[in-house]
Coordinates of C-alpha atoms in Angstrom, one line a residue:
Chain A
X431 CA -7.5 -22.1 -11.4
X432 CA -6.8 -22.9 -15.1
X433 CA -3.8 -21.2 -17.2
X434 CA -6.1 -20.8 -20.5
X435 CA -5.7 -18.6 -23.0
X436 CA -5.8 -15.2 -20.4
X437 CA -5.8 -11.8 -22.5
X438 CA -6.1 -9.0 -20.2
X439 CA -3.6 -7.2 -18.7
X440 CA -3.1 -8.6 -15.4
X441 CA -4.4 -11.9 -15.6
X442 CA -1.2 -11.9 -18.9
X443 CA 1.2 -10.4 -16.0
X444 CA 0.0 -13.6 -13.8
X445 CA 0.3 -15.8 -16.6
X446 CA 3.9 -14.7 -16.8
X447 CA 5.1 -15.2 -13.5
X448 CA 3.5 -18.4 -13.4
X449 CA 4.0 -20.0 -16.7
X450 CA 5.8 -17.7 -19.3
X451 CA 6.1 -20.6 -21.8
X452 CA 2.2 -20.7 -22.2
X453 CA 2.5 -17.4 -24.0
X454 CA 4.3 -17.0 -27.9
X455 CA 3.7 -13.4 -29.8
X456 CA 1.8 -10.6 -27.5
X457 CA 1.0 -7.6 -29.2
X458 CA -0.5 -4.6 -27.4
X459 CA -1.0 -0.7 -27.0
X460 CA 1.6 1.1 -26.2
X461 CA 1.2 1.5 -22.3
X462 CA 0.9 -2.5 -21.8
X463 CA 3.7 -2.7 -24.0
X464 CA 5.6 -0.5 -21.7
X465 CA 5.3 -2.5 -19.0
X466 CA 5.2 -6.6 -20.4
X467 CA 8.3 -5.9 -22.6
X468 CA 10.5 -4.8 -19.6
X469 CA 8.4 -7.3 -17.7
X470 CA 9.2 -10.4 -20.0
X471 CA 12.9 -8.3 -20.1
X472 CA 13.5 -9.3 -16.9
X473 CA 12.3 -13.0 -17.2
X474 CA 15.3 -13.7 -19.0
X475 CA 17.8 -11.7 -16.9
X476 CA 17.5 -8.2 -17.5
X477 CA 18.0 -5.5 -20.1
X478 CA 22.0 -6.6 -20.6
X479 CA 21.1 -10.1 -22.4
X480 CA 17.5 -8.5 -24.5
X481 CA 17.6 -7.7 -28.0
X482 CA 14.6 -4.8 -29.2
X483 CA 14.0 -3.3 -33.3
X484 CA 11.5 -0.8 -34.2
X485 CA 9.8 -0.9 -37.1
X486 CA 9.3 2.3 -38.8
X487 CA 7.1 3.6 -42.3
X488 CA 8.8 3.3 -45.1
X489 CA 10.9 -0.2 -44.7
X490 CA 12.7 2.3 -41.6
X491 CA 13.7 -0.4 -39.1
X492 CA 16.1 -0.1 -36.8
X493 CA 17.7 -2.5 -34.1
X494 CA 19.0 -1.2 -30.5
X495 CA 20.0 -2.6 -27.1
X496 CA 17.9 -0.9 -24.4
X497 CA 20.3 -0.8 -21.6
X498 CA 21.5 2.3 -20.0
X499 CA 25.5 4.0 -21.4
X500 CA 27.0 2.5 -18.0
X501 CA 29.5 5.7 -17.8
X502 CA 31.5 4.0 -14.9
X503 CA 32.5 1.1 -16.5
X504 CA 33.0 3.0 -20.2
X505 CA 36.5 2.6 -21.6
X506 CA 37.3 -0.1 -18.9
X507 CA 36.5 -2.7 -21.4
X508 CA 34.0 -4.2 -18.9
X509 CA 31.2 -4.0 -21.0
X510 CA 28.6 -6.9 -21.6
X511 CA 27.8 -6.9 -25.5
X512 CA 25.0 -9.5 -25.7
X513 CA 22.5 -7.1 -25.9
X514 CA 23.7 -5.2 -28.9
X515 CA 24.5 -8.5 -30.5
X516 CA 21.3 -10.0 -30.1
X517 CA 19.7 -7.3 -31.4
X518 CA 22.3 -7.2 -34.3
X519 CA 21.5 -10.9 -34.9
X520 CA 17.4 -9.9 -34.5
X521 CA 18.5 -7.5 -37.5
X522 CA 20.3 -9.9 -39.6
X523 CA 16.6 -12.3 -39.6
X524 CA 15.1 -9.1 -40.7
X525 CA 16.7 -8.5 -43.8
X526 CA 16.8 -12.5 -44.1
X527 CA 20.0 -13.2 -43.6
X528 CA 19.5 -16.1 -41.3
X529 CA 22.4 -18.1 -41.9
X530 CA 24.2 -15.7 -40.9
X531 CA 21.8 -14.3 -37.8
X532 CA 21.7 -18.6 -37.1
X533 CA 25.5 -18.5 -36.5
X534 CA 25.9 -15.7 -34.6
X535 CA 23.6 -16.3 -32.0
X536 CA 24.4 -20.1 -31.2
X537 CA 28.0 -18.8 -30.7
X538 CA 27.4 -16.4 -28.3
X539 CA 24.8 -19.0 -26.5
X540 CA 27.4 -21.3 -26.7
X541 CA 29.7 -18.7 -25.1
X542 CA 27.7 -17.7 -22.3
X543 CA 26.8 -21.4 -21.9
X544 CA 30.2 -22.4 -21.5
X545 CA 31.1 -20.4 -18.5
X546 CA 34.9 -20.4 -19.1
X547 CA 34.7 -16.2 -20.8
X548 CA 31.4 -14.1 -19.7
X549 CA 31.8 -10.1 -18.1
X550 CA 31.3 -9.9 -14.7
X551 CA 27.3 -8.8 -15.0
X552 CA 27.3 -12.5 -16.5
X553 CA 28.8 -14.1 -13.7
X554 CA 31.9 -13.8 -14.6
X555 CA 35.7 -12.1 -15.0
X556 CA 36.4 -11.7 -18.3
X557 CA 37.1 -8.6 -20.4
X558 CA 34.6 -7.4 -23.3
X559 CA 37.3 -8.1 -25.3
X560 CA 37.7 -11.9 -24.1
X561 CA 34.2 -12.9 -24.3
X562 CA 34.3 -11.0 -28.1
X563 CA 37.3 -12.8 -29.6
X564 CA 35.4 -16.1 -27.6
X565 CA 32.5 -15.4 -29.7
X566 CA 35.4 -15.1 -32.7
X567 CA 36.8 -18.4 -32.1
X568 CA 33.0 -20.5 -32.7
X569 CA 32.2 -18.0 -35.1
X570 CA 35.1 -19.1 -37.2
X571 CA 34.9 -22.7 -36.3
X572 CA 31.5 -23.3 -37.2
X573 CA 32.4 -22.6 -40.7
Chain B
X1167 CA -27.0 -2.1 20.1
X1168 CA -28.0 -1.7 23.9
X1169 CA -27.8 -5.9 24.2
X1170 CA -23.9 -5.5 23.0
X1171 CA -22.9 -2.7 25.3
X1172 CA -24.5 -4.1 28.5
X1173 CA -22.4 -6.9 28.2
X1174 CA -19.3 -5.3 27.5
X1175 CA -20.2 -3.2 30.6
X1176 CA -21.0 -7.0 32.3
X1177 CA -17.7 -8.1 31.4
X1178 CA -15.7 -5.0 32.9
X1179 CA -17.3 -5.5 36.1
X1180 CA -17.0 -8.7 36.3
X1181 CA -13.0 -8.7 34.5
X1182 CA -12.1 -5.9 37.5
X1183 CA -14.4 -7.5 40.9
X1184 CA -11.5 -10.6 39.7
X1185 CA -8.6 -8.9 39.7
X1186 CA -9.2 -5.5 41.5
X1187 CA -8.6 -4.1 38.2
X1188 CA -9.5 -4.7 34.4
X1189 CA -6.7 -7.6 32.7
X1190 CA -7.6 -7.5 28.9
X1191 CA -7.0 -11.1 28.7
X1192 CA -9.5 -12.1 31.4
X1193 CA -12.5 -10.6 29.7
X1194 CA -15.4 -12.7 28.0
X1195 CA -14.1 -10.6 24.4
X1196 CA -17.0 -8.6 23.2
X1197 CA -18.5 -10.4 19.4
X1198 CA -18.2 -7.7 16.6
X1199 CA -20.6 -9.0 14.0
X1200 CA -18.9 -8.9 10.3
X1201 CA -21.2 -8.6 7.3
X1202 CA -21.0 -12.4 5.2
X1203 CA -21.2 -12.3 1.9
X1204 CA -20.9 -15.7 0.6
X1205 CA -21.1 -15.3 -3.3
X1206 CA -21.6 -18.0 -5.7
X1207 CA -20.4 -21.0 -6.7
X1208 CA -17.7 -22.0 -4.2
X1209 CA -18.4 -19.0 -2.3
X1210 CA -20.7 -20.7 0.1
X1211 CA -18.6 -23.9 1.1
X1212 CA -15.1 -22.0 1.1
X1213 CA -17.3 -19.0 3.5
X1214 CA -18.3 -22.1 6.0
X1215 CA -14.3 -23.6 6.2
X1216 CA -13.9 -19.6 7.2
X1217 CA -16.6 -20.2 10.0
X1218 CA -15.9 -23.9 11.2
X1219 CA -11.9 -22.4 11.4
X1220 CA -12.7 -19.6 13.0
X1221 CA -15.0 -21.3 15.4
X1222 CA -11.8 -23.7 16.2
X1223 CA -10.3 -20.3 16.5
X1224 CA -12.7 -18.9 19.1
X1225 CA -12.4 -15.4 17.2
X1226 CA -14.8 -13.1 18.6
X1227 CA -16.6 -12.8 15.4
X1228 CA -20.7 -13.2 14.9
X1229 CA -21.2 -13.6 11.2
X1230 CA -24.2 -12.1 9.8
X1231 CA -24.8 -13.4 6.6
X1232 CA -26.1 -11.3 3.5
X1233 CA -27.0 -11.3 -0.5
X1234 CA -25.3 -9.0 -2.4
X1235 CA -27.6 -9.3 -5.8
X1236 CA -27.9 -6.2 -8.8
X1237 CA -31.3 -4.8 -8.3
X1238 CA -32.7 -1.9 -10.0
X1239 CA -34.0 0.4 -7.5
X1240 CA -36.5 3.1 -7.2
X1241 CA -35.2 5.6 -10.7
X1242 CA -34.0 2.5 -12.6
X1243 CA -31.2 2.4 -11.1
X1244 CA -28.5 -0.5 -10.4
X1245 CA -28.4 -1.0 -5.9
X1246 CA -27.3 -3.7 -4.1
X1247 CA -29.9 -4.8 -1.7
X1248 CA -30.9 -2.6 0.7
X1249 CA -30.2 -5.2 3.3
X1250 CA -26.7 -5.4 2.8
X1251 CA -25.8 -2.2 2.6
X1252 CA -27.5 -1.7 5.8
X1253 CA -25.5 -4.8 7.1
X1254 CA -22.6 -3.0 5.7
X1255 CA -23.4 0.0 6.9
X1256 CA -23.6 -1.1 10.1
X1257 CA -21.2 -3.5 10.6
X1258 CA -18.5 -1.6 8.9
X1259 CA -16.5 -4.9 8.5
X1260 CA -17.3 -7.6 5.9
X1261 CA -16.2 -10.3 3.9
X1262 CA -16.9 -11.1 0.5
X1263 CA -16.5 -14.6 -1.5
X1264 CA -16.4 -14.5 -5.3
X1265 CA -19.6 -12.9 -7.2
X1266 CA -20.5 -14.0 -10.5
X1267 CA -21.5 -11.2 -12.9
X1268 CA -24.9 -12.0 -14.9
X1269 CA -24.4 -12.2 -18.7
X1270 CA -27.4 -10.2 -18.8
X1271 CA -27.0 -7.0 -21.4
X1272 CA -26.6 -3.7 -18.9
X1273 CA -25.9 -5.4 -15.6
X1274 CA -23.2 -3.9 -13.9
X1275 CA -20.4 -5.7 -12.6
X1276 CA -21.2 -6.6 -9.2
X1277 CA -17.7 -5.3 -7.7
X1278 CA -17.7 -1.8 -9.2
X1279 CA -21.2 -1.5 -7.5
X1280 CA -19.7 -2.6 -4.4
X1281 CA -17.1 0.0 -5.0
X1282 CA -19.4 2.3 -5.9
X1283 CA -21.8 2.0 -3.1
X1284 CA -19.4 1.6 -0.6
X1285 CA -16.8 4.7 -2.1
X1286 CA -13.5 1.4 -1.5
X1287 CA -11.1 3.8 -2.8
X1288 CA -8.1 1.2 -1.9
X1289 CA -7.7 -2.1 -2.8
X1290 CA -4.6 -4.2 -0.1
X1291 CA -3.1 -6.8 -1.1
X1292 CA -0.6 -8.3 1.1
X1293 CA 1.4 -10.7 -0.9
X1294 CA 4.0 -13.4 1.5
X1295 CA 5.2 -16.2 -0.6
X1296 CA 3.6 -19.7 1.8
X1297 CA 5.7 -22.0 2.4
X1298 CA 5.3 -25.8 1.2
X1299 CA 3.5 -24.0 -2.0
X1300 CA 6.4 -23.9 -4.2
X1301 CA 6.5 -21.4 -7.2
X1302 CA 10.0 -19.9 -9.0
X1303 CA 9.7 -16.9 -7.1
X1304 CA 10.8 -17.7 -2.6
X1305 CA 10.6 -14.9 0.1
X1306 CA 7.9 -12.8 -1.7
X1307 CA 6.8 -10.4 1.4
X1308 CA 4.9 -7.3 0.0
X1309 CA 1.9 -5.1 -0.2
X1310 CA 0.4 -3.8 -3.2
X1311 CA -2.2 -1.0 -2.4
X1312 CA -3.3 0.4 -5.4
X1313 CA -5.7 3.6 -6.0
X1314 CA -9.7 2.1 -7.1
X1315 CA -11.7 5.3 -8.1
X1316 CA -10.4 7.0 -10.9
X1317 CA -7.4 6.7 -12.7
X1318 CA -7.2 4.9 -16.2
X1319 CA -10.6 3.0 -15.9
X1320 CA -12.6 6.2 -14.9
X1321 CA -15.0 4.8 -18.2
X1322 CA -14.7 8.1 -20.1
X1323 CA -14.4 7.2 -23.7
X1324 CA -15.2 9.1 -26.8
X1325 CA -14.9 8.7 -30.4
X1326 CA -13.2 11.9 -32.2
X1327 CA -14.1 10.7 -35.4
X1328 CA -14.0 7.2 -37.0
X1329 CA -10.6 5.3 -36.2
X1330 CA -10.1 7.6 -34.1
X1331 CA -11.1 6.9 -29.9
X1332 CA -9.7 9.4 -26.9
X1333 CA -9.6 7.3 -23.3
X1334 CA -9.4 10.0 -20.5
X1335 CA -7.2 9.2 -17.3
X1336 CA -8.9 11.3 -14.3
X1337 CA -6.4 11.9 -11.6
X1338 CA -7.5 14.0 -8.7
X1339 CA -6.0 15.6 -6.2
X1340 CA -8.5 14.3 -3.4
X1341 CA -8.2 10.7 -4.5
X1342 CA -4.6 11.2 -4.8
X1343 CA -3.9 12.4 -1.6
X1344 CA -6.9 9.6 0.1
X1345 CA -4.5 6.5 -1.6
X1346 CA -1.0 8.1 -0.5
X1347 CA -2.2 8.8 3.0
X1348 CA -3.5 5.2 3.6
X1349 CA -0.4 4.1 2.3
X1350 CA 1.9 5.7 5.0
X1351 CA -0.7 4.5 7.4
X1352 CA -1.0 0.8 6.4
X1353 CA 3.1 1.1 6.7
X1354 CA 3.0 2.6 10.2
X1355 CA -0.2 0.4 11.2
X1356 CA 1.6 -3.0 10.0
X1357 CA 5.7 -2.3 10.8
X1358 CA 6.5 -1.9 7.4
X1359 CA 10.0 -0.1 6.6
X1360 CA 9.0 1.1 3.1
X1361 CA 6.8 3.0 0.7
X1362 CA 7.2 2.8 -2.9
X1363 CA 5.4 5.1 -5.4
X1364 CA 5.0 3.4 -8.7
X1365 CA 4.3 6.2 -11.6
X1366 CA 5.6 7.2 -15.4
X1367 CA 5.1 10.7 -13.9
X1368 CA 8.0 10.9 -16.8
X1369 CA 5.5 10.5 -19.7
X1370 CA 2.4 11.3 -18.0
X1371 CA 3.4 14.3 -16.5
X1372 CA -0.1 15.8 -14.7
X1373 CA -1.7 13.4 -14.3
X1374 CA 1.2 10.7 -12.8
X1375 CA 2.9 14.1 -11.7
X1376 CA 0.1 15.1 -9.6
X1377 CA -0.1 11.9 -8.5
X1378 CA 3.2 11.7 -7.4
X1379 CA 3.8 15.5 -6.0
X1380 CA 0.5 14.2 -3.7
X1381 CA 3.0 10.8 -2.0
X1382 CA 5.7 13.5 -1.5
X1383 CA 3.0 15.4 0.6
X1384 CA 2.6 12.4 2.4
X1385 CA 5.6 11.1 2.9
X1386 CA 6.9 14.6 4.5
X1387 CA 4.2 13.4 6.6
X1388 CA 5.5 10.4 8.1
X1389 CA 9.0 10.5 8.3
X1390 CA 9.2 7.2 10.5
X1391 CA 8.7 5.4 7.0
X1392 CA 11.1 5.9 4.3
X1393 CA 9.5 6.5 0.5
X1394 CA 10.9 6.1 -2.4
X1395 CA 9.7 6.1 -6.2
X1396 CA 10.3 4.0 -9.1
X1397 CA 9.3 4.0 -13.0
X1398 CA 6.5 1.2 -13.5
X1399 CA 8.8 -0.3 -15.9
X1400 CA 11.4 -0.8 -14.0
X1401 CA 9.8 -2.0 -10.8
X1402 CA 8.1 -4.7 -13.7
X1403 CA 11.3 -5.1 -14.3
X1404 CA 13.1 -5.9 -11.0
X1405 CA 9.9 -7.6 -9.9
X1406 CA 10.5 -11.0 -11.7
X1407 CA 14.3 -10.9 -11.1
X1408 CA 14.3 -9.7 -7.4
X1409 CA 11.0 -9.3 -5.7
X1410 CA 12.4 -9.4 -2.4
X1411 CA 13.7 -6.1 -2.6
X1412 CA 9.8 -4.7 -2.6
X1413 CA 7.9 -3.9 0.6
X1414 CA 4.6 -1.6 0.4
X1415 CA 3.8 -0.4 -3.1
X1416 CA 1.2 2.5 -4.4
X1417 CA -0.2 2.8 -7.3
X1418 CA -3.1 4.5 -9.2
X1419 CA -6.1 2.3 -10.8
X1420 CA -3.9 0.6 -13.8
X1421 CA -0.4 0.3 -12.7
X1422 CA -2.5 -1.1 -9.8
X1423 CA -4.7 -3.7 -11.8
X1424 CA -1.6 -5.1 -13.6
X1425 CA 0.9 -4.9 -10.2
X1426 CA -1.4 -6.6 -7.9
X1427 CA -2.2 -9.7 -10.3
X1428 CA 1.7 -9.7 -11.0
X1429 CA 2.4 -10.3 -6.9
X1430 CA -1.1 -12.7 -7.1
X1431 CA 1.3 -14.6 -9.7
X1432 CA 4.3 -14.8 -7.3
X1433 CA 2.8 -16.4 -4.3
X1434 CA 1.3 -18.7 -6.4
X1435 CA -2.0 -16.9 -7.5
X1436 CA -5.5 -16.0 -7.0
X1437 CA -6.5 -18.8 -5.4
X1438 CA -3.9 -18.6 -2.1
X1439 CA -3.6 -14.4 -2.6
X1440 CA -6.0 -12.3 0.5
X1441 CA -7.5 -9.3 -0.6
X1442 CA -8.9 -6.2 1.3
X1443 CA -10.7 -2.8 -0.1
X1444 CA -10.9 0.0 2.0
X1445 CA -13.7 2.3 1.8
X1446 CA -14.8 5.9 3.3
X1447 CA -16.3 5.7 6.7
X1448 CA -14.4 3.2 8.1
X1449 CA -15.7 0.4 5.4
X1450 CA -14.0 -2.3 5.2
X1451 CA -14.8 -5.5 2.7
X1452 CA -11.7 -8.0 2.7
X1453 CA -12.8 -10.7 -0.4
X1454 CA -11.1 -13.6 -2.0
X1455 CA -10.3 -12.9 -5.6
X1456 CA -10.7 -15.9 -7.3
X1457 CA -13.7 -16.9 -9.5
X1458 CA -16.8 -18.7 -8.4
X1459 CA -15.7 -21.6 -10.3
X1460 CA -18.8 -23.6 -10.8
X1461 CA -17.3 -26.4 -11.9
X1462 CA -16.3 -27.9 -8.7
X1463 CA -19.2 -26.2 -6.6
X1464 CA -20.9 -27.8 -4.4
X1465 CA -18.2 -31.3 -4.9
X1466 CA -16.0 -30.2 -1.8
X1467 CA -13.4 -29.4 -3.9
X1468 CA -12.5 -25.8 -3.4
X1469 CA -9.4 -24.4 -1.7
X1470 CA -10.4 -21.9 0.9
X1471 CA -6.9 -20.3 1.5
X1472 CA -7.7 -16.8 -0.3
X1473 CA -11.3 -16.0 1.7
X1474 CA -9.0 -17.6 5.1
X1475 CA -6.0 -15.5 4.5
X1476 CA -8.9 -12.2 3.0
X1477 CA -10.3 -13.5 7.3
X1478 CA -6.5 -13.2 8.7
X1479 CA -6.4 -9.7 7.0
X1480 CA -9.7 -8.6 8.5
X1481 CA -8.9 -9.8 12.1
X1482 CA -5.8 -7.4 11.9
X1483 CA -7.6 -4.8 10.1
X1484 CA -9.8 -5.0 13.8
X1485 CA -7.2 -5.4 15.9
X1486 CA -7.5 -8.9 16.6
X1487 CA -3.9 -9.9 15.8
X1488 CA -3.2 -13.1 17.8
X1489 CA -6.5 -14.3 16.7
X1490 CA -5.2 -13.5 13.1
X1491 CA -1.5 -14.8 14.1
X1492 CA -2.9 -17.8 15.7
X1493 CA -5.4 -18.9 12.1
X1494 CA -3.0 -17.5 9.7
X1495 CA -0.2 -20.0 11.4
X1496 CA -2.1 -23.0 11.1
X1497 CA -3.3 -22.2 7.3
X1498 CA 0.8 -21.9 6.6
X1499 CA 1.6 -24.8 8.2
X1500 CA -1.4 -26.7 7.5
X1501 CA -0.3 -25.6 3.6
X1502 CA 4.1 -27.1 4.6
X1503 CA 3.0 -30.5 5.9
X1504 CA 1.7 -31.6 2.5
X1505 CA -0.2 -34.1 4.4
X1506 CA -3.7 -33.0 3.3
X1507 CA -3.7 -30.5 0.4
X1508 CA -6.8 -29.8 -1.6
X1509 CA -6.2 -30.8 -5.6
X1510 CA -5.2 -27.0 -6.7
X1511 CA -2.1 -26.9 -3.9
X1512 CA -1.0 -30.3 -5.3
X1513 CA -3.1 -32.4 -3.3
X1514 CA -6.3 -35.3 -3.2
X1515 CA -7.4 -33.8 -0.5
X1516 CA -11.0 -32.6 0.0
X1517 CA -11.8 -29.0 1.2
X1518 CA -13.3 -30.1 3.9
X1519 CA -10.5 -32.5 5.4
X1520 CA -8.2 -29.7 4.3
X1521 CA -10.8 -27.0 6.7
X1522 CA -10.3 -29.6 9.6
X1523 CA -6.5 -30.0 9.2
X1524 CA -6.4 -26.5 9.7
X1525 CA -8.6 -26.2 13.3
X1526 CA -7.0 -29.2 14.4
X1527 CA -3.8 -27.7 14.6
X1528 CA -6.0 -24.2 15.7
X1529 CA -7.5 -26.2 18.4
X1530 CA -3.4 -27.7 19.1
X1531 CA -2.6 -24.2 19.5
X1532 CA -4.4 -23.5 23.0

């Protein structure tokens, strides 16, 4: 059966798991968005690496990580800052600061791709501060 | 019917005469009549494929073909043809191919009409990864059980003022209890370990709350089956990361609509996914859920897998487990071998060749 542009939610979720590359920007009402946004976060690795932004009236915009508070690892330097960092990048883009956004995002992705310094949830055993320092180093090298 | 009763009485006598005590295996197995609705487009050819394979497997099924189109009854109400209804009410079990819904204005959806006619309250889709048909997900083995009569699809909408529309999500104790009970019964009858209620009762406290409560009550009555609850968005998040963690999932209408299609996608799409609809009064209609594919109809290109696996589901529902297993194994083996595959499965064989390959395997199993 063809995967020609589906427009209803069940077809879309089916299309998502068969070939998510066919999709671009998706706009939808509340409930479907609740479902699809989490589904798509799952496709790329979960809430620990997914950025999010909330646009409000009067020019307000709040960017946020959508994972939990993880109280069991709080204060132990084990956390993965990727979700909040990528949300920060989204924020920079929203503000028109594209060069800085690109620089930080590239450094973050390069660190993850290199696999040398990864937090536990990403499959490594580095500390949050080490992961952060690695990204900082790359950012500085990009100048 | 008198003829059938006489036949089975003779079988029982013959059986006991042979061995002194009745042995099920030595019976001339009583044939059961099933209503077959071939449907439109590729429906007839895939139905033929299923009938051929069932014959090769010596399945004790007699097919009673009926057509289902929407007609206007006395009083102007849309209904299915009386002979189709009569057949289903008598046989209780049906197998259905894809139906097209004419575009004519006011014409009801055929599936909706069937659902209302037989009170098909549960839509059941077992999703099992098919070895040989690769998808990004492996070892999927779950079942979605969707409440199919109410919820967000009650069709109750109204305009409050211009630009403001309201839609009613209807959840009743009766429908929730019925689907919850069915889910646990299904789990027990099919040796499934757990049932998970999928909901958003944190947001929709009264509607999903009621649904959840009935699931919890049913769980209390079926303590041999493990019961868990999970928010719909969490299910979706986890489903695409690790679907192997799921077993039987029960949920209201809209969530079921979405999740059942999502899960079909995990195993390869609607072309390979079986589906069953359980109704009141013992009626059950099993069906392929793909479209009529008019562009390939009549050209011997169709893939009968979805309808065949739905027919296997039907056999299991009827207690004919060994026939079901035999046919299912032959089908999966054919796909795994990759020698004779229809185009959508990545090969270039005809429907008839694929069908014959399965028939061959079925015969070899005896």
